[in-house]
PDB file of C-alpha atoms in Angstrom:
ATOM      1  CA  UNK B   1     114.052  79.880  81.732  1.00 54.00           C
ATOM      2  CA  UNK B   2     113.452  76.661  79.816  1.00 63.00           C
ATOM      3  CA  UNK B   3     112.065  73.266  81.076  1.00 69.00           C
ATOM      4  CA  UNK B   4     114.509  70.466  81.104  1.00 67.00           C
ATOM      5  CA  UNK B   5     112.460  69.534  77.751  1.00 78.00           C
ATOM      6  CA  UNK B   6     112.910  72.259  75.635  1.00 76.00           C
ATOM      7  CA  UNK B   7     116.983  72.058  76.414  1.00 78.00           C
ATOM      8  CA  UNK B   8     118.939  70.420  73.455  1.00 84.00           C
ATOM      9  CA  UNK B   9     119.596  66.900  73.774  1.00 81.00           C
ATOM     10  CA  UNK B  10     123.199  67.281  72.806  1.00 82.00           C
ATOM     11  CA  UNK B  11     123.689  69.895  75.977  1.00 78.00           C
ATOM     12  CA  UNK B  12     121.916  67.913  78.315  1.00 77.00           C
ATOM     13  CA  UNK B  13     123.734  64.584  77.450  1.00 82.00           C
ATOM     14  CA  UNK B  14     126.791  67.324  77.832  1.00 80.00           C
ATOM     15  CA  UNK B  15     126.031  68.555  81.248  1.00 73.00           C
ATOM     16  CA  UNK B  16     125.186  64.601  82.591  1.00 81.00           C
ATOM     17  CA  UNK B  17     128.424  64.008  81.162  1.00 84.00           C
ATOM     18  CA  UNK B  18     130.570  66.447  82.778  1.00 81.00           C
ATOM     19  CA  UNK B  19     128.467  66.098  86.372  1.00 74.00           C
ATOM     20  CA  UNK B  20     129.410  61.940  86.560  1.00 82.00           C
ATOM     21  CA  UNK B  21     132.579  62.712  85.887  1.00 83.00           C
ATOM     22  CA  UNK B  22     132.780  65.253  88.454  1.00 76.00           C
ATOM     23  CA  UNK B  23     131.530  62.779  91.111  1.00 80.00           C
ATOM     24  CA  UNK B  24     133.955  60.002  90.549  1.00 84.00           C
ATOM     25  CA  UNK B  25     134.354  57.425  92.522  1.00 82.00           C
ATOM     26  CA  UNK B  26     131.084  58.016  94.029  1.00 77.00           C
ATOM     27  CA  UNK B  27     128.505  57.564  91.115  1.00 82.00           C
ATOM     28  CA  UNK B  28     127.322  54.116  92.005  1.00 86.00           C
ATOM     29  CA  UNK B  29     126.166  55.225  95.741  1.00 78.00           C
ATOM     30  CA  UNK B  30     124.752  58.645  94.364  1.00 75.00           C
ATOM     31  CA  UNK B  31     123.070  56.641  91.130  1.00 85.00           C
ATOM     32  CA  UNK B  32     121.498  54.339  94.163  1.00 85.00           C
ATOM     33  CA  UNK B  33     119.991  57.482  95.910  1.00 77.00           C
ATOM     34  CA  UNK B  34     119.111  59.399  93.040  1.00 82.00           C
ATOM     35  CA  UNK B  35     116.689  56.169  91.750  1.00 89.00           C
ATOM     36  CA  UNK B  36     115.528  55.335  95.647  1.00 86.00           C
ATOM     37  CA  UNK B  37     115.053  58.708  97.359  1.00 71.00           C
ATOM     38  CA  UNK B  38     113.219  61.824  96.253  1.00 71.00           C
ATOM     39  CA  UNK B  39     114.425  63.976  98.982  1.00 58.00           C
ATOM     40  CA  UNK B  40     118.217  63.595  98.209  1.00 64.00           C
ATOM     41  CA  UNK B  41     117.449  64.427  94.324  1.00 65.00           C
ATOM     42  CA  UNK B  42     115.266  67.329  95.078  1.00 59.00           C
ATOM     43  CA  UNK B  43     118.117  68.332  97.437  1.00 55.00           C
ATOM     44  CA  UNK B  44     120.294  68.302  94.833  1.00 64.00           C
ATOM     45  CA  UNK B  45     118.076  69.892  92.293  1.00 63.00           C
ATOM     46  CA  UNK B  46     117.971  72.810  94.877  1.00 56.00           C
ATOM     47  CA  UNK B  47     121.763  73.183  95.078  1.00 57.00           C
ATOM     48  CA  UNK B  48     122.697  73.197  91.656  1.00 62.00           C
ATOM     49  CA  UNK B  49     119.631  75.852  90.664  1.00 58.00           C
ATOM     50  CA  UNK B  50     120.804  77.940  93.821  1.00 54.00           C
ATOM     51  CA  UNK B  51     124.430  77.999  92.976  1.00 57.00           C
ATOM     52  CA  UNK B  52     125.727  75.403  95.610  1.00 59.00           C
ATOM     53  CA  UNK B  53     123.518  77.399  98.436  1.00 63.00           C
ATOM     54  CA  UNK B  54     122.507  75.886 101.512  1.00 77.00           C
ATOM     55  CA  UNK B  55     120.526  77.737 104.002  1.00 87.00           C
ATOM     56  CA  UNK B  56     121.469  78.400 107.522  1.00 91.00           C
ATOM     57  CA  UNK B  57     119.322  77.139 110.617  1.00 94.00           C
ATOM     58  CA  UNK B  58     118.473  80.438 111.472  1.00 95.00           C
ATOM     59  CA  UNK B  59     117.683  81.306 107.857  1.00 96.00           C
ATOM     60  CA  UNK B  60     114.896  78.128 107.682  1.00 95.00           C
ATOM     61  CA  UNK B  61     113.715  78.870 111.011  1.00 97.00           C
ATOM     62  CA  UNK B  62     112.879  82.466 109.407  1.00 97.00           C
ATOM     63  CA  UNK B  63     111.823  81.067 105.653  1.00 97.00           C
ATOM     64  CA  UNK B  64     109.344  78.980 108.272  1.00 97.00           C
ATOM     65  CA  UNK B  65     107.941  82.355 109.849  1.00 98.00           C
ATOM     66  CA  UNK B  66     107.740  84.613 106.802  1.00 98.00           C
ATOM     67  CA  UNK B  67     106.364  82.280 104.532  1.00 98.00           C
ATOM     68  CA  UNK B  68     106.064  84.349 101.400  1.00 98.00           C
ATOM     69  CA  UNK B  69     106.992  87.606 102.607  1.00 98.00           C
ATOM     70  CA  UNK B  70     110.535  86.169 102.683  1.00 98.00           C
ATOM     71  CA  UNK B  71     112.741  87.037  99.562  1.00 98.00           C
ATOM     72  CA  UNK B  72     115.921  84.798 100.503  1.00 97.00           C
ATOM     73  CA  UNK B  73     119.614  84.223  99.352  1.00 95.00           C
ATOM     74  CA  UNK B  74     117.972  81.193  96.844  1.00 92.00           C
ATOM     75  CA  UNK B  75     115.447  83.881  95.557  1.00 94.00           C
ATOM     76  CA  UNK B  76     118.104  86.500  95.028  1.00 94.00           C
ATOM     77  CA  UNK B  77     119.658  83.840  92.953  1.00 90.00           C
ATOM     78  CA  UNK B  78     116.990  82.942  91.034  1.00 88.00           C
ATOM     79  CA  UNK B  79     115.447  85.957  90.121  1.00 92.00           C
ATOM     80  CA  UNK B  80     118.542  88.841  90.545  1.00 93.00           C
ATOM     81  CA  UNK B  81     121.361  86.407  89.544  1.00 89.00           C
ATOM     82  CA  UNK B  82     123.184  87.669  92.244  1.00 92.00           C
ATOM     83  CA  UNK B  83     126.956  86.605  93.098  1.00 88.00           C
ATOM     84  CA  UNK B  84     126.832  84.824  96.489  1.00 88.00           C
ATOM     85  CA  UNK B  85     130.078  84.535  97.339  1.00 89.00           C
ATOM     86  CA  UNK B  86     131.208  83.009 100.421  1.00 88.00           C
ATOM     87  CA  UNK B  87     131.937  86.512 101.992  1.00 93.00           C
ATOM     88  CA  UNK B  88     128.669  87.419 101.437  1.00 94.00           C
ATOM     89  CA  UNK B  89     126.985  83.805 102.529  1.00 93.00           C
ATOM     90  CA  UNK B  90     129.060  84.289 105.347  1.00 93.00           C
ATOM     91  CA  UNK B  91     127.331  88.081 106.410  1.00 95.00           C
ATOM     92  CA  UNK B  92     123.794  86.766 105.740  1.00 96.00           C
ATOM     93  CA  UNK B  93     124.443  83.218 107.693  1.00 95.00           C
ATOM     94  CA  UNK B  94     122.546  84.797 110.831  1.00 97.00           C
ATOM     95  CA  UNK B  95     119.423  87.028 110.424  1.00 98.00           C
ATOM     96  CA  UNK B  96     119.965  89.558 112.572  1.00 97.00           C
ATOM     97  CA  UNK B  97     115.871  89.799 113.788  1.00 98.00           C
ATOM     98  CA  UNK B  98     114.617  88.144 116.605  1.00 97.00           C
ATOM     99  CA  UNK B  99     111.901  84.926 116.088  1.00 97.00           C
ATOM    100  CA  UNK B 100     109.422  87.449 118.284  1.00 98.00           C
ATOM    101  CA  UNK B 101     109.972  90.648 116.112  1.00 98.00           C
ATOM    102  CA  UNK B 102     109.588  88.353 112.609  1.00 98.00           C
ATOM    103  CA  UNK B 103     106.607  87.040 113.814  1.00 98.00           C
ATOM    104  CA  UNK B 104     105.198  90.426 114.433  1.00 98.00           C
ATOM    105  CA  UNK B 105     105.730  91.542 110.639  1.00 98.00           C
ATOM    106  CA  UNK B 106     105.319  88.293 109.440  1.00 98.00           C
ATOM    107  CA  UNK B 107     101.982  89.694 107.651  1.00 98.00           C
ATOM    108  CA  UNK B 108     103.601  93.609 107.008  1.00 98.00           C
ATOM    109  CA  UNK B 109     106.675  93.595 106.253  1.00 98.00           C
ATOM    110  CA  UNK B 110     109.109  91.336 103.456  1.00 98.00           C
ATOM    111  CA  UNK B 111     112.390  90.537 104.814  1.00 98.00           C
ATOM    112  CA  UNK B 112     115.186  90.723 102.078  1.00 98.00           C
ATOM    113  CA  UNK B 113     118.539  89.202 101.607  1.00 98.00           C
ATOM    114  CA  UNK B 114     120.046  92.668 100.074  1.00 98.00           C
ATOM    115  CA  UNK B 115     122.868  92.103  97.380  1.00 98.00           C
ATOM    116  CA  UNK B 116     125.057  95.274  95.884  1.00 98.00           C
ATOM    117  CA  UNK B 117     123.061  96.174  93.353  1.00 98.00           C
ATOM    118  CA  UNK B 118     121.848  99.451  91.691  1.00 98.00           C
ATOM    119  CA  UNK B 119     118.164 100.511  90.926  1.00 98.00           C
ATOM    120  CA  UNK B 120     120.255 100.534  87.770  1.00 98.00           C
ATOM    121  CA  UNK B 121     121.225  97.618  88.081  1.00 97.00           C
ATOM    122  CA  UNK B 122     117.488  95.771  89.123  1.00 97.00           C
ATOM    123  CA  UNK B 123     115.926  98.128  86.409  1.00 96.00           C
ATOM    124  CA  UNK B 124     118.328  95.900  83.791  1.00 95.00           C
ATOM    125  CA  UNK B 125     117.666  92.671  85.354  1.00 93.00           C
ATOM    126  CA  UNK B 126     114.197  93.113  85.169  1.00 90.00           C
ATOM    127  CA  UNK B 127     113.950  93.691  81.481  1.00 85.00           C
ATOM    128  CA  UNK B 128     115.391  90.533  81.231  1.00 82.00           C
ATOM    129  CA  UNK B 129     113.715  88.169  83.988  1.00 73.00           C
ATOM    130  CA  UNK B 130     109.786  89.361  82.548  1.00 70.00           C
ATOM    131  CA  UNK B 131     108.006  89.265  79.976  1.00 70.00           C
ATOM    132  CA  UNK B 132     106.320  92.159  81.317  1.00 77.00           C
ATOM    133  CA  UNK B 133     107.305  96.179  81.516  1.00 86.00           C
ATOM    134  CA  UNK B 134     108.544  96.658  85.436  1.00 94.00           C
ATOM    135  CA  UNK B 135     110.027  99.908  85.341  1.00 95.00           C
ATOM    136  CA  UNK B 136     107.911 102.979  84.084  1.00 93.00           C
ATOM    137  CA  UNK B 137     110.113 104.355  81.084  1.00 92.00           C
ATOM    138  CA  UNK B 138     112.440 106.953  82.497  1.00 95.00           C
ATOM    139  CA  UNK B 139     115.847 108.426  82.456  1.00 96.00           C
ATOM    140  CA  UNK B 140     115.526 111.420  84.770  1.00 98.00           C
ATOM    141  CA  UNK B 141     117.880 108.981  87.505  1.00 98.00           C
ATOM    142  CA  UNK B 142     120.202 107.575  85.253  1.00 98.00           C
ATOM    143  CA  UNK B 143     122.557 109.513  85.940  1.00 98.00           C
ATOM    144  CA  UNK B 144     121.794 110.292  90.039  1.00 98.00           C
ATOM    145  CA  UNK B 145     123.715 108.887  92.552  1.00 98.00           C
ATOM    146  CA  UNK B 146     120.857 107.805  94.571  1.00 98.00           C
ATOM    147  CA  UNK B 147     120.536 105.442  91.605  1.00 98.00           C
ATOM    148  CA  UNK B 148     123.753 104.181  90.900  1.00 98.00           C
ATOM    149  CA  UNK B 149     124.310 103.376  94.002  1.00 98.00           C
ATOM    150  CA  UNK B 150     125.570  99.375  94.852  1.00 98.00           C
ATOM    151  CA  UNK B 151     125.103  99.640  98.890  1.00 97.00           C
ATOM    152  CA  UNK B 152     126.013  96.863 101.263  1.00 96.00           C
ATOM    153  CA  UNK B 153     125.127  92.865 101.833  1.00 98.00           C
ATOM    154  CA  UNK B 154     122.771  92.832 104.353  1.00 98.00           C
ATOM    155  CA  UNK B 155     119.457  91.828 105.649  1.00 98.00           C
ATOM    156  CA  UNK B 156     116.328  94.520 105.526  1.00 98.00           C
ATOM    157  CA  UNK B 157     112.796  93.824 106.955  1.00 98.00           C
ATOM    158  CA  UNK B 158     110.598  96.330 104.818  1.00 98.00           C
ATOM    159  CA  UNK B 159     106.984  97.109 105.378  1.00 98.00           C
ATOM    160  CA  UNK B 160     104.732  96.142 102.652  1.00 98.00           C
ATOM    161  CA  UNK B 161     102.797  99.460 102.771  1.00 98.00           C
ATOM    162  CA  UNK B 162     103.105 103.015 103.909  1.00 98.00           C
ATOM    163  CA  UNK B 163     103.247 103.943 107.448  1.00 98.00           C
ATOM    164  CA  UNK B 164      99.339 104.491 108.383  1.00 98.00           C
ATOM    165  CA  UNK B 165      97.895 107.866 107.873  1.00 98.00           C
ATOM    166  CA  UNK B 166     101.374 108.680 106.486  1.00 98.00           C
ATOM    167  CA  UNK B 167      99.841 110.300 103.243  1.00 98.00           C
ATOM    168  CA  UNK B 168      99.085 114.480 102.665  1.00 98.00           C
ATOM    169  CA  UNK B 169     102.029 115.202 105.080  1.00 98.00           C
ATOM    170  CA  UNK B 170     105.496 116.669 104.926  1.00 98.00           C
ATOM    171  CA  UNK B 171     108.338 114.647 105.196  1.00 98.00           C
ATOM    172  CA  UNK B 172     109.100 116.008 108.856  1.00 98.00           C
ATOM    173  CA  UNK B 173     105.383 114.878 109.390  1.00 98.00           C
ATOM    174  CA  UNK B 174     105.726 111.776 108.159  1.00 98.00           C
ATOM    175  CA  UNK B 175     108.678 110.978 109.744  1.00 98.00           C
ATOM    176  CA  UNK B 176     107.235 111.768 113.087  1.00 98.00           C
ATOM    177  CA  UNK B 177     104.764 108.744 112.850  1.00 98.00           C
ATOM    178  CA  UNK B 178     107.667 106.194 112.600  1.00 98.00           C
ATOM    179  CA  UNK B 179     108.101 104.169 115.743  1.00 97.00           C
ATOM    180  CA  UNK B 180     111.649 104.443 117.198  1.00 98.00           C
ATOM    181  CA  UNK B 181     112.639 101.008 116.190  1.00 98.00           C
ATOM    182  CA  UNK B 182     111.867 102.493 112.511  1.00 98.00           C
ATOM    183  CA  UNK B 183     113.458 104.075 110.289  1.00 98.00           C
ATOM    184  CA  UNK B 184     113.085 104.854 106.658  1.00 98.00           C
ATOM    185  CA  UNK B 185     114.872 103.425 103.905  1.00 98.00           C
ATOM    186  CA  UNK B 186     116.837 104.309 100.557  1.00 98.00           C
ATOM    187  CA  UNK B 187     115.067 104.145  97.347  1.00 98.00           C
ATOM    188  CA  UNK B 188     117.282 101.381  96.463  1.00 98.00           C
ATOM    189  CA  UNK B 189     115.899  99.180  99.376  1.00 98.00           C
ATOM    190  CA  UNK B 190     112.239  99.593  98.090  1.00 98.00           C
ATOM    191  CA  UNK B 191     113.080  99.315  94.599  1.00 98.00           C
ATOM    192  CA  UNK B 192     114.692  95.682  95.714  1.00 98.00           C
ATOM    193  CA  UNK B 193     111.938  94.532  97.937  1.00 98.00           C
ATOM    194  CA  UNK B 194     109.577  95.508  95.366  1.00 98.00           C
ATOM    195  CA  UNK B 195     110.542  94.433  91.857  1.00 97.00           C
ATOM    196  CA  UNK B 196     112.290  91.123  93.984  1.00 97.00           C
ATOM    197  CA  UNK B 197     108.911  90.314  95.578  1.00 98.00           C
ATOM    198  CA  UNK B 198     107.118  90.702  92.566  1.00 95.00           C
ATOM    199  CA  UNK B 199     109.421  87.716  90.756  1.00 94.00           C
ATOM    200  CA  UNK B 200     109.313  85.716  93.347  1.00 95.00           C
ATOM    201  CA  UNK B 201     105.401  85.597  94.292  1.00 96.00           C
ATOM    202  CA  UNK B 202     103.551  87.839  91.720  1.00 94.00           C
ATOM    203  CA  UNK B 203     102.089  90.416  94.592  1.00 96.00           C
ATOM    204  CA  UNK B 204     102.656  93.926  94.124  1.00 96.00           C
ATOM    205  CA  UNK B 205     103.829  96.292  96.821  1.00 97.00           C
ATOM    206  CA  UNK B 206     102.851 100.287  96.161  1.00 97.00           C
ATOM    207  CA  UNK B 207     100.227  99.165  93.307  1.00 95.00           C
ATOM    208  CA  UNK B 208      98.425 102.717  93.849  1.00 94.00           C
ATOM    209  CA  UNK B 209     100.406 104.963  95.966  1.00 97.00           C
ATOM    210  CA  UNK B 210     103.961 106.178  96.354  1.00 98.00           C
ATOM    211  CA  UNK B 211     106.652 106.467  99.484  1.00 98.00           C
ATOM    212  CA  UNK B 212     108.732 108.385 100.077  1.00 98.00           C
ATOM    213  CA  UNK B 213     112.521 107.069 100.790  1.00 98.00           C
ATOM    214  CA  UNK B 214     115.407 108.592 102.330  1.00 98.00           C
ATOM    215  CA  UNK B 215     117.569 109.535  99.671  1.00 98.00           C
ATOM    216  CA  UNK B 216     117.956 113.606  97.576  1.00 98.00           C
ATOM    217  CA  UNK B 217     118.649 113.959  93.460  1.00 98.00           C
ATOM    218  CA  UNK B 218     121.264 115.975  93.252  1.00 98.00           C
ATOM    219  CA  UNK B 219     118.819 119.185  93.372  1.00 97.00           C
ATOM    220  CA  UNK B 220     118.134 117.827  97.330  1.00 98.00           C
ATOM    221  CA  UNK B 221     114.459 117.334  96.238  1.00 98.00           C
ATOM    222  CA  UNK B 222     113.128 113.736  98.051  1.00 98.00           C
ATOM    223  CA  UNK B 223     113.080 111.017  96.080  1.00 98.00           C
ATOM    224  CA  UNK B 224     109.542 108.787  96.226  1.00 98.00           C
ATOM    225  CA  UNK B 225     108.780 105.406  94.564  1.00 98.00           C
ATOM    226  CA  UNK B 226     105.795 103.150  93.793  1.00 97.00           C
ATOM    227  CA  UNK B 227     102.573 103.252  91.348  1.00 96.00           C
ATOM    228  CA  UNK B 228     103.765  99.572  90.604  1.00 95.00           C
ATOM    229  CA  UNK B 229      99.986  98.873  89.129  1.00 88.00           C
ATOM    230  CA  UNK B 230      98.905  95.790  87.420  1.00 74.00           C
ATOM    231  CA  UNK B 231      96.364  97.678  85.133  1.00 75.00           C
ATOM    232  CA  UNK B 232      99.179 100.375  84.402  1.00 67.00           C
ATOM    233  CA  UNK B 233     101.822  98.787  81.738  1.00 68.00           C
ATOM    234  CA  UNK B 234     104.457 101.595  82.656  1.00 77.00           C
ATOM    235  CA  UNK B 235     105.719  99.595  85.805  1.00 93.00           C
ATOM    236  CA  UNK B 236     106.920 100.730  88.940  1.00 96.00           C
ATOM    237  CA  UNK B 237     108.320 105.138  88.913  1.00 97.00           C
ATOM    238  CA  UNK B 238     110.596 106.585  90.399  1.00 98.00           C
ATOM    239  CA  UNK B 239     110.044 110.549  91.014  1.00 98.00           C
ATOM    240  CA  UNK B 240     111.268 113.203  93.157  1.00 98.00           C
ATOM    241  CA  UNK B 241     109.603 116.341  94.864  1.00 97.00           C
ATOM    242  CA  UNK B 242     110.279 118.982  97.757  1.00 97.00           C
ATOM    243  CA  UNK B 243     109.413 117.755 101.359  1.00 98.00           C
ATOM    244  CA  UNK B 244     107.737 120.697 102.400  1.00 98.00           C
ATOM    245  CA  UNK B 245     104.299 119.523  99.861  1.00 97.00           C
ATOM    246  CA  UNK B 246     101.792 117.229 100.582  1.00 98.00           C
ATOM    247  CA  UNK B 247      99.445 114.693  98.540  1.00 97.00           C
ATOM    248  CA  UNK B 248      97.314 111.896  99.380  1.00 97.00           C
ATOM    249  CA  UNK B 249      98.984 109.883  97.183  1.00 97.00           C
ATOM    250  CA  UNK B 250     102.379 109.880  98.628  1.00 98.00           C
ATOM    251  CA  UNK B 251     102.788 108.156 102.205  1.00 98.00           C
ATOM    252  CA  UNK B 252     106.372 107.125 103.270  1.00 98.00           C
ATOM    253  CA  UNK B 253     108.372 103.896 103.560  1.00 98.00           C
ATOM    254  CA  UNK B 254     109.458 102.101 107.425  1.00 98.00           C
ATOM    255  CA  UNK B 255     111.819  99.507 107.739  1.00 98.00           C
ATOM    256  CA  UNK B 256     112.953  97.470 111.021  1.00 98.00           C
ATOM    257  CA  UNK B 257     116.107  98.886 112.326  1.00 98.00           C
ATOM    258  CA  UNK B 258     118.437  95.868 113.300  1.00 94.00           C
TER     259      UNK B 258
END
């Protein structure tokens, strides 16, 4: 991303251009507000970086409760490049979590506007979003489903660490310490919250541990995620291991159930 600066001359005189035009009839009034008030203008700064997005009431009322631990429609945007269409506006519009339940995990958990996109996918975008290495170099998954896999629009409230006392158990184990309005999610859903929190605030989730997720490689081996460490250049790994072994450095992943 470039500073308004650093753009050519001849494309910004290009893109005023083309925007005046665009509001016709108009551009005296809108001229008048843009010189007078600074909320309108950064209004309209927000729209056009966030493709034309405006947030729902219940959407600000939760942006208000999750403070940074919420990664929104205008952050999928901005860091995923996502394509919000109006379907998909449409799904997120209401946040399916109740004010009492967000304030709860306000502190634990990141709540995620979810897009269709691979850890494929995310692994791509991130090569091209940082400066910095956020995948681990491998190509074990490249060709698993698990990883391919698009999944739905939808909203996911993910904790930001593993279940307590979750690590040096089996899988059966582990998942016998989630509550019952828990469940645990796909390695997709991590890899989101994870790499998508990281662009948006520059905290890392899973810096020195893995979880375990819900999805099998094709072998039916469990697939785990994390070692996202700042001192570690490789970036955040994705591995896979039988359920039946345990390690103190693998815990497992919880996420709300709606």
């Amino acid at each position: 991303m470039k500073a308004w600066t650093q753009v050519p001359a001849g494309d910004i005189n290009a893109a005023n251009q083309r925007l005046w035009v665009a509001i016709g009839d108009n551009a005296e009034e809108v001229a008048a507000r843009i010189n007078t008030d600074p909320a309108f203008v950064a209004n309209i700064a927000r729209l056009m970086v966030n493709g034309g997005y405006e947030s729902s009431t219940s959407q600000k009322l939760t942006r208000e409760i999750m403070g940074k631990n919420f990664f929104g429609i205008e952050e999928a945007i901005k860091h995923f490049g996502v394509n919000a269409t109006k379907q998909r506006l449409a799904y997120l519009a209401e946040v399916p979590f109740s004010e009492e339940v967000l304030k709860s995990c306000k502190d634990t958990h990141v709540l995620v506007a979810v897009f269709p996109l691979s850890i494929l996918d995310i692994r791509g975008i991130a090569k091209k979003q940082s400066d910095r290495t956020l995948f681990y170099s491998q190509d074990w998954y490249d060709k698993q489903a698990f990883a391919k896999d698009k999944g739905e629009v939808g909203w996911q409230l993910v904790r930001k660490e593993p279940i307590a006392n979750s690590t040096s158990k089996t899988w059966s184990d582990q998942q016998a310490l989630l509550s019952k309005d828990e469940e645990t999610p796909t390695a997709r859903i991590v890899v989101y919250t994870t790499v998508g929190h990281f662009l948006a605030t520059g905290e890392r989730l899973f810096e020195k541990i893995y979880v375990r997720c819900v999805d099998l490689d094709s072998d039916g081996r469990r697939v785990y995620v994390g070692y996202f460490d700042a001192f570690d250049a490789g970036g955040l790994r994705v591995n896979n291991w039988r359920d039946d072994r345990r390690y103190d450095y693998i815990g497992v992943s919880a996420a709300r159930k709606q």
